[in-house]
mmCIF file of C-alpha atoms and ligand atoms in Angstrom:
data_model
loop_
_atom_site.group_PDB
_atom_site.id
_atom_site.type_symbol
_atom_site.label_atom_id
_atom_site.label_comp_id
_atom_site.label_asym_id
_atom_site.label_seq_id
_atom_site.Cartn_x
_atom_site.Cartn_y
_atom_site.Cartn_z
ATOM 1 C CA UNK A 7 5.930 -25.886 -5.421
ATOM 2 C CA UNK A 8 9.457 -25.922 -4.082
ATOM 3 C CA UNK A 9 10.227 -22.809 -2.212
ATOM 4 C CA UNK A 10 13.745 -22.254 -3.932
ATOM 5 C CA UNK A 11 12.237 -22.169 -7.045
ATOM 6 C CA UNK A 12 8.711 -20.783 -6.890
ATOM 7 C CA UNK A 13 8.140 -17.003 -7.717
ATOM 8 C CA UNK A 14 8.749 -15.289 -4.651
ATOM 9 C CA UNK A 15 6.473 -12.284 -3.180
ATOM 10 C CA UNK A 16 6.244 -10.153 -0.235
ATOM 11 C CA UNK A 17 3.506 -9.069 0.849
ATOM 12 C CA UNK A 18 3.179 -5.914 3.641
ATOM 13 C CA UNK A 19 1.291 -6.001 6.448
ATOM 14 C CA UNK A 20 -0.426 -9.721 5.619
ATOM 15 C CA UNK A 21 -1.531 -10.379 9.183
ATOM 16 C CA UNK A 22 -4.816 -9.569 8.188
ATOM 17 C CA UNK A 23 -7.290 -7.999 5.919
ATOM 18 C CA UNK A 24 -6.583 -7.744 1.666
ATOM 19 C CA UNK A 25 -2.667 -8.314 2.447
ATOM 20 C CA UNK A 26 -3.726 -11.686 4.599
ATOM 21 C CA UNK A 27 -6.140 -13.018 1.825
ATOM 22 C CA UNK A 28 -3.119 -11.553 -1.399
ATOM 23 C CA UNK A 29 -1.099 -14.288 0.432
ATOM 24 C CA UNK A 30 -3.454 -16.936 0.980
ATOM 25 C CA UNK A 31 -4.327 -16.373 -3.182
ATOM 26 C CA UNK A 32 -0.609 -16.232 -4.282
ATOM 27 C CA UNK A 33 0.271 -19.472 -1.864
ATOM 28 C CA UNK A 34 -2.686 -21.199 -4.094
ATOM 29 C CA UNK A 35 -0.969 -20.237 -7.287
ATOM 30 C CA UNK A 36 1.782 -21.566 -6.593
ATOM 31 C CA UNK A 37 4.161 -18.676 -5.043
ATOM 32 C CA UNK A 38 5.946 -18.212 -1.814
ATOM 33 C CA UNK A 39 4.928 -15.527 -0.029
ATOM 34 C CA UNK A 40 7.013 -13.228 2.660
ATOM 35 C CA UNK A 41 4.596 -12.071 5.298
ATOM 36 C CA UNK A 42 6.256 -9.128 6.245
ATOM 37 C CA UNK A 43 4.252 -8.543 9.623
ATOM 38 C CA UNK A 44 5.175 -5.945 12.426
ATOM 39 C CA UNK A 45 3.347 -8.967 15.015
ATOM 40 C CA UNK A 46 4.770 -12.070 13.723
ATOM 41 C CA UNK A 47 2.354 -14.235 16.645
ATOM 42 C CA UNK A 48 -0.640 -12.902 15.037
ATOM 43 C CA UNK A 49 0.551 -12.996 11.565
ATOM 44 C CA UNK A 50 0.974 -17.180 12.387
ATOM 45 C CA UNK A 51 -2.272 -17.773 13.772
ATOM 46 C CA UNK A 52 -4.223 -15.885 11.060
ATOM 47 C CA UNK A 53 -2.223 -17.501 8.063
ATOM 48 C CA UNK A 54 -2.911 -20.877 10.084
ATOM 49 C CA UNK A 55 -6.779 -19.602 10.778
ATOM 50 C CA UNK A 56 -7.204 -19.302 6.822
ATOM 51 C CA UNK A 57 -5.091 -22.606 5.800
ATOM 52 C CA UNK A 58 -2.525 -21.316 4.705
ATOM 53 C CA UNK A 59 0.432 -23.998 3.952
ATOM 54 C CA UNK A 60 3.146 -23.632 6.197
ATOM 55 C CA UNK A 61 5.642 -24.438 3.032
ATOM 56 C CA UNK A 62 4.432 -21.843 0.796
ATOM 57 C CA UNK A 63 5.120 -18.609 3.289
ATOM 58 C CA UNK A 64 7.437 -17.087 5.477
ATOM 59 C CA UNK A 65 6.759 -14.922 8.173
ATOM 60 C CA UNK A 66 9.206 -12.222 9.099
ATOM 61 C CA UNK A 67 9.093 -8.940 11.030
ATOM 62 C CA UNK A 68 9.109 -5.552 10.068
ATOM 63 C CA UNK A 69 7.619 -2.595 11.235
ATOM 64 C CA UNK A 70 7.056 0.012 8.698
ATOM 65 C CA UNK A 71 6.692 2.988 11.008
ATOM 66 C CA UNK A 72 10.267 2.475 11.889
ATOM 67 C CA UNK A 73 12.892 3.686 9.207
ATOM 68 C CA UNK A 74 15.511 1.130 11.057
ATOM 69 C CA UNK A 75 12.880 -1.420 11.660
ATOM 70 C CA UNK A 76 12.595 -1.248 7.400
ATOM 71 C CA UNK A 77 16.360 -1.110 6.990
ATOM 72 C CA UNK A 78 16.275 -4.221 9.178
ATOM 73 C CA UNK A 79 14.142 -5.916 6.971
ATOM 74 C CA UNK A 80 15.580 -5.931 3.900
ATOM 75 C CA UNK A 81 19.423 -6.871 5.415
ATOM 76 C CA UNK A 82 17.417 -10.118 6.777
ATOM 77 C CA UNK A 83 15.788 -10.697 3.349
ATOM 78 C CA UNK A 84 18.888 -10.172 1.476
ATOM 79 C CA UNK A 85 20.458 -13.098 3.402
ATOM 80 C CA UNK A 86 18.301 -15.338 1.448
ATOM 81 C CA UNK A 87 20.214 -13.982 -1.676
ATOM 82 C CA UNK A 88 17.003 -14.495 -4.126
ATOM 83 C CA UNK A 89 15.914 -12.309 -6.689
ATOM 84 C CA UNK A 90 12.153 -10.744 -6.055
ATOM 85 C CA UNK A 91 9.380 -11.206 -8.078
ATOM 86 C CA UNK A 92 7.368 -9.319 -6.434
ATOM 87 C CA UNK A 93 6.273 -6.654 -3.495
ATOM 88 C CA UNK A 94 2.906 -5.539 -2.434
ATOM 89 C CA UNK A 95 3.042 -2.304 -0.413
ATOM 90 C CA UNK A 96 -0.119 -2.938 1.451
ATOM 91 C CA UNK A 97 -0.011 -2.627 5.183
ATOM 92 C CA UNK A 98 -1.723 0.704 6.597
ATOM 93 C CA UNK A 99 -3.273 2.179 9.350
ATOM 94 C CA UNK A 100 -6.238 4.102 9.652
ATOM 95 C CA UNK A 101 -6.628 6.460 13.298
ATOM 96 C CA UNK A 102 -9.397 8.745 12.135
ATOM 97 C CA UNK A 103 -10.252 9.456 15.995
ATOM 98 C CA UNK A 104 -6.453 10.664 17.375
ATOM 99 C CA UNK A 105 -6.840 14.428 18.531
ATOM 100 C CA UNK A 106 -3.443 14.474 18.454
ATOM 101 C CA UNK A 107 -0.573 13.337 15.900
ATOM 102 C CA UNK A 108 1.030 9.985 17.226
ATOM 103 C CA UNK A 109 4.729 9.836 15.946
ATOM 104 C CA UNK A 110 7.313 7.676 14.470
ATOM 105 C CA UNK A 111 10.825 6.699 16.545
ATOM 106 C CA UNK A 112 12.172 9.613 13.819
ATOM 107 C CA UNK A 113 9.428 12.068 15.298
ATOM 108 C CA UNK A 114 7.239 11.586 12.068
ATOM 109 C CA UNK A 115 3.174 11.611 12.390
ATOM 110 C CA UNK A 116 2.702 8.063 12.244
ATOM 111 C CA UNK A 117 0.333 6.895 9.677
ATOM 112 C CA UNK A 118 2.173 8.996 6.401
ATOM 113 C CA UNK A 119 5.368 7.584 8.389
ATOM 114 C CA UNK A 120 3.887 4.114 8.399
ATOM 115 C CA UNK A 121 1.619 4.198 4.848
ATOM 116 C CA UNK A 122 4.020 6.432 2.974
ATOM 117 C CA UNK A 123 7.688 6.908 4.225
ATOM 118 C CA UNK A 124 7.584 2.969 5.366
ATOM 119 C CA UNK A 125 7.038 1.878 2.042
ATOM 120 C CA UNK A 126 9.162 4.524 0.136
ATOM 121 C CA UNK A 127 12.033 3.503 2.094
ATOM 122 C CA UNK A 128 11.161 -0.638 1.160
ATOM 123 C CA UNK A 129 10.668 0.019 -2.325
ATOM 124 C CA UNK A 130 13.015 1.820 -3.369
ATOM 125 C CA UNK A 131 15.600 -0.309 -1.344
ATOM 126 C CA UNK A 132 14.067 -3.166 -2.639
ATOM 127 C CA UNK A 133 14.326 -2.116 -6.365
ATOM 128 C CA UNK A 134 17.720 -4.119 -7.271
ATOM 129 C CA UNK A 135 16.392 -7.484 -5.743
ATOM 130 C CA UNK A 136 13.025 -6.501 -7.843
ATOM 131 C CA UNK A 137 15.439 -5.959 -11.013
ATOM 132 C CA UNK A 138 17.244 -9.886 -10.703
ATOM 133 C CA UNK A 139 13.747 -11.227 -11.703
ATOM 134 C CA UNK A 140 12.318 -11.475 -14.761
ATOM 135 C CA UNK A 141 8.817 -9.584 -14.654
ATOM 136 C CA UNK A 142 9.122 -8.153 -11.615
ATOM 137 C CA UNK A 143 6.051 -5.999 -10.220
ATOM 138 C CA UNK A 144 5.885 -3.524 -7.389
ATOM 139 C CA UNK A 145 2.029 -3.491 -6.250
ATOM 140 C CA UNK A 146 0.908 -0.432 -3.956
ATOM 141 C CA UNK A 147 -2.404 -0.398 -2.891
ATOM 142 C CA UNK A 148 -3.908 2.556 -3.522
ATOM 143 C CA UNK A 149 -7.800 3.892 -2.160
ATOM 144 C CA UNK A 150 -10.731 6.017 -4.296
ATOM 145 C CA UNK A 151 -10.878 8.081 -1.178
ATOM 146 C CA UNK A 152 -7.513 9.913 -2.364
ATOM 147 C CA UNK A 153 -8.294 10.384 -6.345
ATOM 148 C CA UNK A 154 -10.706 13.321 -6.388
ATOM 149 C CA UNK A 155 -10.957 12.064 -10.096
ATOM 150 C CA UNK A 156 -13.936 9.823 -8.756
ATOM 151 C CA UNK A 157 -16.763 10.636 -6.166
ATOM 152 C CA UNK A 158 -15.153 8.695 -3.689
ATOM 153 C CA UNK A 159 -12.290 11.060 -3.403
ATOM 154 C CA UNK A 160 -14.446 14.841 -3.168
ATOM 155 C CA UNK A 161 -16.018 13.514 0.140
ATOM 156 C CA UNK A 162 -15.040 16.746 2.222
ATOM 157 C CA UNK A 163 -15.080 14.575 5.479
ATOM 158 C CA UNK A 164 -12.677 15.637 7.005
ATOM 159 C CA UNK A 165 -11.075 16.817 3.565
ATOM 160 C CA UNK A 166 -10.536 15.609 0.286
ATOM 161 C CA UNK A 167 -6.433 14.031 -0.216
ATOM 162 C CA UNK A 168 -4.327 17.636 -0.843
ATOM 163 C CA UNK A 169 -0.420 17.582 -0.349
ATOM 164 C CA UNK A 170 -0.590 21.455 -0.645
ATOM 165 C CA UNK A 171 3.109 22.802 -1.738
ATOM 166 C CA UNK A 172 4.435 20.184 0.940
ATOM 167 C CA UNK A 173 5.083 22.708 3.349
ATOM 168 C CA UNK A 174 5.204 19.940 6.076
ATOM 169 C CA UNK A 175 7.876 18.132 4.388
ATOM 170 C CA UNK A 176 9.717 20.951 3.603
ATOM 171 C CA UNK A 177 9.533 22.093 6.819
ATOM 172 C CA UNK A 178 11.103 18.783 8.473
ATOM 173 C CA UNK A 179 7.858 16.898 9.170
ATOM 174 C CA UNK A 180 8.537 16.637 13.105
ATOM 175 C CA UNK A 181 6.847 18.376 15.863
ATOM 176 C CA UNK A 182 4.862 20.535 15.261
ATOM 177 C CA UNK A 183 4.331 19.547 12.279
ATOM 178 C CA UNK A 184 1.974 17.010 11.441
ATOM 179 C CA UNK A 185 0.211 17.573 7.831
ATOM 180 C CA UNK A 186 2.582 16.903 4.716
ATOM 181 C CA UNK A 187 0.802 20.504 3.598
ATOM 182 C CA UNK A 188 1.679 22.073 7.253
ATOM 183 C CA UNK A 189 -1.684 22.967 8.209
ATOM 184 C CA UNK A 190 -3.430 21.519 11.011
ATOM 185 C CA UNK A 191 -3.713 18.492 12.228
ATOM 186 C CA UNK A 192 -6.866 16.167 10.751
ATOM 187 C CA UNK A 193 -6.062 12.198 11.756
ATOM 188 C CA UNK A 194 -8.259 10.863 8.605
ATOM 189 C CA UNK A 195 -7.254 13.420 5.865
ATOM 190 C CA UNK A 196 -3.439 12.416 7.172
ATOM 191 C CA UNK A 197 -4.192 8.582 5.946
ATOM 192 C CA UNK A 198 -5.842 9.966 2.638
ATOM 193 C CA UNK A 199 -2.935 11.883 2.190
ATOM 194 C CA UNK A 200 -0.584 8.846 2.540
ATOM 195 C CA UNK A 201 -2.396 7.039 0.264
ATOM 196 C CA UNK A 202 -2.340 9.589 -2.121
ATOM 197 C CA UNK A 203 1.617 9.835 -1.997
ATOM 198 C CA UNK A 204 1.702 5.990 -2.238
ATOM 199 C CA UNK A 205 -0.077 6.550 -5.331
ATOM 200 C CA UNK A 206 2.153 9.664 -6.607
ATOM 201 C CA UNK A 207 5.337 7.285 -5.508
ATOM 202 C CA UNK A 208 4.459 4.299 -7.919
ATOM 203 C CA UNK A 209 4.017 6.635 -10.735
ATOM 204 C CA UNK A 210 7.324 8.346 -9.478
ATOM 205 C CA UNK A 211 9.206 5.161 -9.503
ATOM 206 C CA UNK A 212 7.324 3.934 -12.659
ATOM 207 C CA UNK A 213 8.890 7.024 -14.814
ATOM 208 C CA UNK A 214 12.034 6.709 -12.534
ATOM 209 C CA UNK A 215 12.616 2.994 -13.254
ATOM 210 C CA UNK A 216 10.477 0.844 -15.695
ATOM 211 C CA UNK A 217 12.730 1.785 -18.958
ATOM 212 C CA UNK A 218 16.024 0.958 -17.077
ATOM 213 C CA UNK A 219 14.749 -1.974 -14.963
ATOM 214 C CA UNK A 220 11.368 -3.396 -16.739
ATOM 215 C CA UNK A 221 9.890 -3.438 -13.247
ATOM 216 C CA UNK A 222 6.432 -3.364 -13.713
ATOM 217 C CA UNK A 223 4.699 -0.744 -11.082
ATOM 218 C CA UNK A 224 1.152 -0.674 -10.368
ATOM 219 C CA UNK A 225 -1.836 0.680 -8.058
ATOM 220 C CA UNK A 226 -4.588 -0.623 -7.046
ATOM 221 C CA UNK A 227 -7.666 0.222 -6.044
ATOM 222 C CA UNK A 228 -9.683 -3.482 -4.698
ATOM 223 C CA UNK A 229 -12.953 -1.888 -3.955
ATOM 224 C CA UNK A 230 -14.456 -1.292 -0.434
ATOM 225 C CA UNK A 231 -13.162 -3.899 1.608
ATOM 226 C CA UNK A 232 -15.574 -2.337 4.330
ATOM 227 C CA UNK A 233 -15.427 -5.160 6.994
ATOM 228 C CA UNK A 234 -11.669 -5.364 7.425
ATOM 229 C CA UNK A 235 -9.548 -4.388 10.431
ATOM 230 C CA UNK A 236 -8.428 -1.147 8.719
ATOM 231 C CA UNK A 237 -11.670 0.334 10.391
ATOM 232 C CA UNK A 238 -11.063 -0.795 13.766
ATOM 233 C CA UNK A 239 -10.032 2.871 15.201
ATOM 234 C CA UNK A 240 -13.730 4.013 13.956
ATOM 235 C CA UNK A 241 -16.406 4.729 15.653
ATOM 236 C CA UNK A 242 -18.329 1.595 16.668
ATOM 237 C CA UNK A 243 -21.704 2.719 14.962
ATOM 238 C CA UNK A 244 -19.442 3.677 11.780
ATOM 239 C CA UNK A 245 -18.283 -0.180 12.301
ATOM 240 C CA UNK A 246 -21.812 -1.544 11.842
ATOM 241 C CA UNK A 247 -22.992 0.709 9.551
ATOM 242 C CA UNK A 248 -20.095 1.032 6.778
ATOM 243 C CA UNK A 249 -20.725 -2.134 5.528
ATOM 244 C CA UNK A 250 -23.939 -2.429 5.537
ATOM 245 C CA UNK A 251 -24.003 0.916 3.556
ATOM 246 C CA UNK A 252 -21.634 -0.551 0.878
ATOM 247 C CA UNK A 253 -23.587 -3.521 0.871
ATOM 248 C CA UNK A 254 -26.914 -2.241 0.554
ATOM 249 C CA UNK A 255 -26.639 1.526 -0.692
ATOM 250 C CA UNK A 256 -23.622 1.853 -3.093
ATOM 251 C CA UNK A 257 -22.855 -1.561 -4.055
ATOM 252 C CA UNK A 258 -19.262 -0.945 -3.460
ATOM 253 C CA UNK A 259 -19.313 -3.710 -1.075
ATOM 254 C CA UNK A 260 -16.476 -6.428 -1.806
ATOM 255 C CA UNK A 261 -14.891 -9.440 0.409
ATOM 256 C CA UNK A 262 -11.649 -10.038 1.764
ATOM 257 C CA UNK A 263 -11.247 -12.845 -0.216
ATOM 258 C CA UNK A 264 -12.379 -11.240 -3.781
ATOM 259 C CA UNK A 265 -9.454 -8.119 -2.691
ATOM 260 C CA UNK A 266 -7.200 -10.203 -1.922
ATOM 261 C CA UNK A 267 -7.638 -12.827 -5.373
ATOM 262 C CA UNK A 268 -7.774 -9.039 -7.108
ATOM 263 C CA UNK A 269 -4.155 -8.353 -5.448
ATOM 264 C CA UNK A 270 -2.727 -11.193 -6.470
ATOM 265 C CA UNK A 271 -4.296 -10.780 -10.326
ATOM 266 C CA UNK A 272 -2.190 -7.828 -10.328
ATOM 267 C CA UNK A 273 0.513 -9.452 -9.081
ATOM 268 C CA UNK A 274 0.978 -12.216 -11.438
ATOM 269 C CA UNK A 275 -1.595 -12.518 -13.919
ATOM 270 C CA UNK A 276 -0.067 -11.714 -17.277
ATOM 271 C CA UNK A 277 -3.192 -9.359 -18.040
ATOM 272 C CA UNK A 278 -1.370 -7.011 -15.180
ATOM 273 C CA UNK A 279 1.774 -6.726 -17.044
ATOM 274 C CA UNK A 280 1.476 -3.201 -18.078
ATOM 275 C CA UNK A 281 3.675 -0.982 -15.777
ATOM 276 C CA UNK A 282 2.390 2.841 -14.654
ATOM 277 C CA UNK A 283 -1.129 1.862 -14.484
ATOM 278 C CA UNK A 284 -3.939 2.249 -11.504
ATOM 279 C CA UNK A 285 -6.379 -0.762 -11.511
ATOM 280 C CA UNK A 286 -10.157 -0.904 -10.771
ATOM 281 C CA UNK A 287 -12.962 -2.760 -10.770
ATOM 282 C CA UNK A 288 -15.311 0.530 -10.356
ATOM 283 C CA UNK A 289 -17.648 1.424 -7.564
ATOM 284 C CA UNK A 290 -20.631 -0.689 -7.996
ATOM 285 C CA UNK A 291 -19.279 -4.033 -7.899
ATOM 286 C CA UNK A 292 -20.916 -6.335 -10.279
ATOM 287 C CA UNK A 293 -20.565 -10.326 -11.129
ATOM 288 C CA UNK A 294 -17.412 -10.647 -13.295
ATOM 289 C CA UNK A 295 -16.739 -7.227 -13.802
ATOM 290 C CA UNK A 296 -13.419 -6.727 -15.298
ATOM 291 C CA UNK A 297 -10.357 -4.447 -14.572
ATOM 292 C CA UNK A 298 -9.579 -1.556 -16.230
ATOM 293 C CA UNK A 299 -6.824 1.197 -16.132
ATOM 294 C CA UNK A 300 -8.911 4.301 -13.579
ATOM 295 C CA UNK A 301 -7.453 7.706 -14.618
ATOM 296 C CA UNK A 302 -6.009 9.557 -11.442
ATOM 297 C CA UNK A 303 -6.577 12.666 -10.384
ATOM 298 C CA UNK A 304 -4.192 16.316 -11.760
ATOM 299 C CA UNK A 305 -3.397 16.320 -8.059
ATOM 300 C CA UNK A 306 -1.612 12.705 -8.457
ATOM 301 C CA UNK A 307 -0.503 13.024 -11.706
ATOM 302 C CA UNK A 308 1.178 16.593 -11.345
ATOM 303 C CA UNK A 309 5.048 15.058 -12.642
ATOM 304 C CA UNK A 310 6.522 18.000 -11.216
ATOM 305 C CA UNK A 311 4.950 17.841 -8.054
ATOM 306 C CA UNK A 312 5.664 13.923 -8.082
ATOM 307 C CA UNK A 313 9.327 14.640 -8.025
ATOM 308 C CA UNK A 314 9.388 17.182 -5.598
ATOM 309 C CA UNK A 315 7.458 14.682 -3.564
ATOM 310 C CA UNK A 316 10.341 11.989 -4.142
ATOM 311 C CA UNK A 317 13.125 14.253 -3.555
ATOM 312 C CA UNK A 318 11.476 15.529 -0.259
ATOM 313 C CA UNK A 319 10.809 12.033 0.887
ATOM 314 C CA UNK A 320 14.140 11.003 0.189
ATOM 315 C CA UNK A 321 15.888 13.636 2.024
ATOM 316 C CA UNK A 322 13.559 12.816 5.304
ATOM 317 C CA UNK A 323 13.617 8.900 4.777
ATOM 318 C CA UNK A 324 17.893 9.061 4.949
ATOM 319 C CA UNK A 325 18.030 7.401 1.628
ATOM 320 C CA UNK A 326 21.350 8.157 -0.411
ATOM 321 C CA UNK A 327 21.015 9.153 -3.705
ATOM 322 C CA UNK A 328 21.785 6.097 -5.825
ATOM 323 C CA UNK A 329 19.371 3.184 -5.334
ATOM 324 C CA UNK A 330 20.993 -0.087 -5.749
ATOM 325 C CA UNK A 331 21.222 -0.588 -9.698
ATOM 326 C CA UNK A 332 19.844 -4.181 -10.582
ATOM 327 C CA UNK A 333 22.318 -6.660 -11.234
HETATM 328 P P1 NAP B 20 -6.072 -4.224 7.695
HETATM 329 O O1 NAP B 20 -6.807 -5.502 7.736
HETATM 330 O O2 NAP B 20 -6.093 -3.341 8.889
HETATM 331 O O3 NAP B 20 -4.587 -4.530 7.249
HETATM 332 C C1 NAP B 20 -3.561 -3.616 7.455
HETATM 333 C C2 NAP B 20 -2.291 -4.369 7.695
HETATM 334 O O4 NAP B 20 -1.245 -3.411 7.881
HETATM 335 C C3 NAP B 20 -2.334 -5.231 8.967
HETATM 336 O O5 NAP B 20 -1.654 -6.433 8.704
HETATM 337 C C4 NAP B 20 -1.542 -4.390 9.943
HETATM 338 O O6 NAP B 20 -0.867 -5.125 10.951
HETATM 339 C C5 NAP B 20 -0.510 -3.787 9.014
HETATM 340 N N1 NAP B 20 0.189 -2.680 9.648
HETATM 341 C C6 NAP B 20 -0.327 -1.576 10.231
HETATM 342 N N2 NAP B 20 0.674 -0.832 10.746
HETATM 343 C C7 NAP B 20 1.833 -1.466 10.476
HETATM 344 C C8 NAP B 20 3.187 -1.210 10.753
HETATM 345 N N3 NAP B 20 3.574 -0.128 11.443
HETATM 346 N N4 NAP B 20 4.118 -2.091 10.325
HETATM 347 C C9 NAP B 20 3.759 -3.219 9.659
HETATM 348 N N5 NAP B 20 2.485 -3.515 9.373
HETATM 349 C C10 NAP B 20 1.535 -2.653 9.782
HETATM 350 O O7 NAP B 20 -6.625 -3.292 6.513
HETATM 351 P P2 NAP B 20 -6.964 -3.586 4.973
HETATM 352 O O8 NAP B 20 -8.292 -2.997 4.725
HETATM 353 O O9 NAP B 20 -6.700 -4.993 4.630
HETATM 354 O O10 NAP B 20 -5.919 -2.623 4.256
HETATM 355 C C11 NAP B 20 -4.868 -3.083 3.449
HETATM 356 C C12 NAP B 20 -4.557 -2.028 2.409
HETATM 357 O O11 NAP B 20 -5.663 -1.836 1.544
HETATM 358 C C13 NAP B 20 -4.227 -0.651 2.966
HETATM 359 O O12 NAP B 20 -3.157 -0.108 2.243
HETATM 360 C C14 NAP B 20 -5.476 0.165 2.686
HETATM 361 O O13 NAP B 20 -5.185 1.531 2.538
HETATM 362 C C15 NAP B 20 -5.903 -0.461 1.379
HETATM 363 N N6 NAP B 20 -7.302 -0.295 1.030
HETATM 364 C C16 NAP B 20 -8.275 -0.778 1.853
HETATM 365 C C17 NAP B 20 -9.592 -0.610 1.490
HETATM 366 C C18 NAP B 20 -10.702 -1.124 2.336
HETATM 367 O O14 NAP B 20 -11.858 -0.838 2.003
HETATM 368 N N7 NAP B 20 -10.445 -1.854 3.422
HETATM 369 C C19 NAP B 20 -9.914 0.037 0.292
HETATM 370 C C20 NAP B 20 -8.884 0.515 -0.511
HETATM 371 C C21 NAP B 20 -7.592 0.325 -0.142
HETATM 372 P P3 NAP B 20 -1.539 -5.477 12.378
HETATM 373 O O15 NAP B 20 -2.317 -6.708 12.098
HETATM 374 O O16 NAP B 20 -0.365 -5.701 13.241
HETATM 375 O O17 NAP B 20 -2.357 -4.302 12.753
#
């Protein structure tokens, strides 16, 4: 496909893992895809590793921590001048071990800075490219571990996803602060958190957007990719056992490769097409199984507590308060 005219995607944090194997399945269907990588060397040799053609991606650097590094981004992309058709907020990191909160240039704990505020910043600046293209979608991957709606997401260990009243935000989210609700500091509740305000933002943006712009916005939940790099700050004997667990005990188990064709599905398959929806294939993975729309949880569906979310996360992210407008 030429790359001027094929459907155009960019994919977060595709150096490895779902986002790596999203770009490898859109390539195959015919898309370009921007790898938007924070280590561009690694990004090369992995999309090389897994064959993917050079003509059919694009690596370029970003890294989502970084509010400038983001800003930076999307001036470089711009200079392309093409509309979007599509942006998968999927890079994350996972530091369940850090006794204390790592931060972000602006003085933000990292991983809500990198998972959340990184990707709040993108999207949203993002959103008039998105509007120039016809069927447009703005993927977010989203986790089971932050929708107390399923089993997944009551696991009190550390604690369940809770934003609180947002105290942290509201209190400026720098030092000492280091828990969007203010209280103290727990490294792996602070990445379910992130993922659950991922998930509150694409609903956000969904009722904020899809009537005037016919973006289509989506979550995602892939399964339990257990074996990818996200887990690489666990413990080692968490390492081996995980996915042996998901293989063998839950049957939540799924491959790279099967998230990452799943990704793309929602990306461009017309069956995806519905906008304000969160996607899964369930826990226990079975052959064929098909997607359906998973109910969230009151705690990600609270509208009022979505906006205050927004409003607080635009205030600390520097945006200004009109978006671009699509074209
Ligand atoms: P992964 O292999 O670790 O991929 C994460 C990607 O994010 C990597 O490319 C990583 O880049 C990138 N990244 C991290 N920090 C970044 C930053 N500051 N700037 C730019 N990129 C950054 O993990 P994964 O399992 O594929 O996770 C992908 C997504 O799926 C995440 O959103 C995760 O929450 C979600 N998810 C995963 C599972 C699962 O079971 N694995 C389940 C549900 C949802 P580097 O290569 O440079 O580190």
């Amino acid at each position: 496909m030429n790359k001027d005219t094929a459907p155009l995607c960019i994919v977060t944090g595709a150096s490895s893992g779902i986002g790596l194997y999203a770009t490898k399945s859109l390539v195959m269907r015919g898309w370009h895809v921007v790898m938007a990588c924070r280590d561009t060397a690694k990004a090369q040799a992995a999309a090389r590793e897994l064959g993917i053609p050079e003509e059919g991606r694009t690596i370029m650097p970003i890294d989502l921590g970084s509010l400038a590094s983001v800003r930076a981004f999307v001036e470089a992309f711009r200079a392309a001048g093409r509309p979007l058709d599509g942006l998968v907020c999927n890079a994350a990191t996972y530091m369940p071990r850090l006794v204390e909160p790592l931060r972000s240039p602006e003085g933000y704990e990292l991983s809500v800075a990198t998972n959340y505020f990184g990707h709040f910043l993108l999207a949203n600046l993002l959103l008039g490219d998105l509007g120039r293209a016809r069927d447009a979608r703005l993927v977010t991957l989203g986790t089971v571990t932050a929708n107390s709606e399923e089993f997944g997401g009551k696991i009190p260990i550390p604690a369940p996803a809770d934003l609180g009243d947002l105290e942290g935000l509201k209190a400026g989210f720098t030092e000492p602060v280091a828990m969007i609700d203010g209280k103290a500091f727990k490294p792996g509740k602070a990445y379910k958190d992130s993922k659950l305000a991922c998930m509150m933002m694409s609903r956000e943006l969904h009722v904020r957007f899809h009537d005037r712009t016919g973006i289509v916005f989506t979550t995602l939940y892939p399964g339990c990719v257990a074996d990818t790099p996200l887990f690489r700050h666990a413990p080692r004997a968490f390492q081996r056992i995980f996915p042996w667990f998901q293989k063998n005990v839950t049957g939540g188990y799924v491959s790279q490769e099967l998230a990452g064709e799943r990704v793309a599905d929602v990306v461009a398959d017309p069956a995806f097409a519905r906008s304000g929806v969160h996607w899964s294939w369930g826990n226990r993975q079975r052959e064929g199984r098909e997607a359906f729309a998973q109910g969230l949880s009151p705690k990600a569906t609270d509208a009022a507590r979505a906006r205050e979310l927004w409003d607080l996360t635009a205030g600390l992210v520097g945006l200004e308060e009109r978006v671009a407008e699509p074209a």
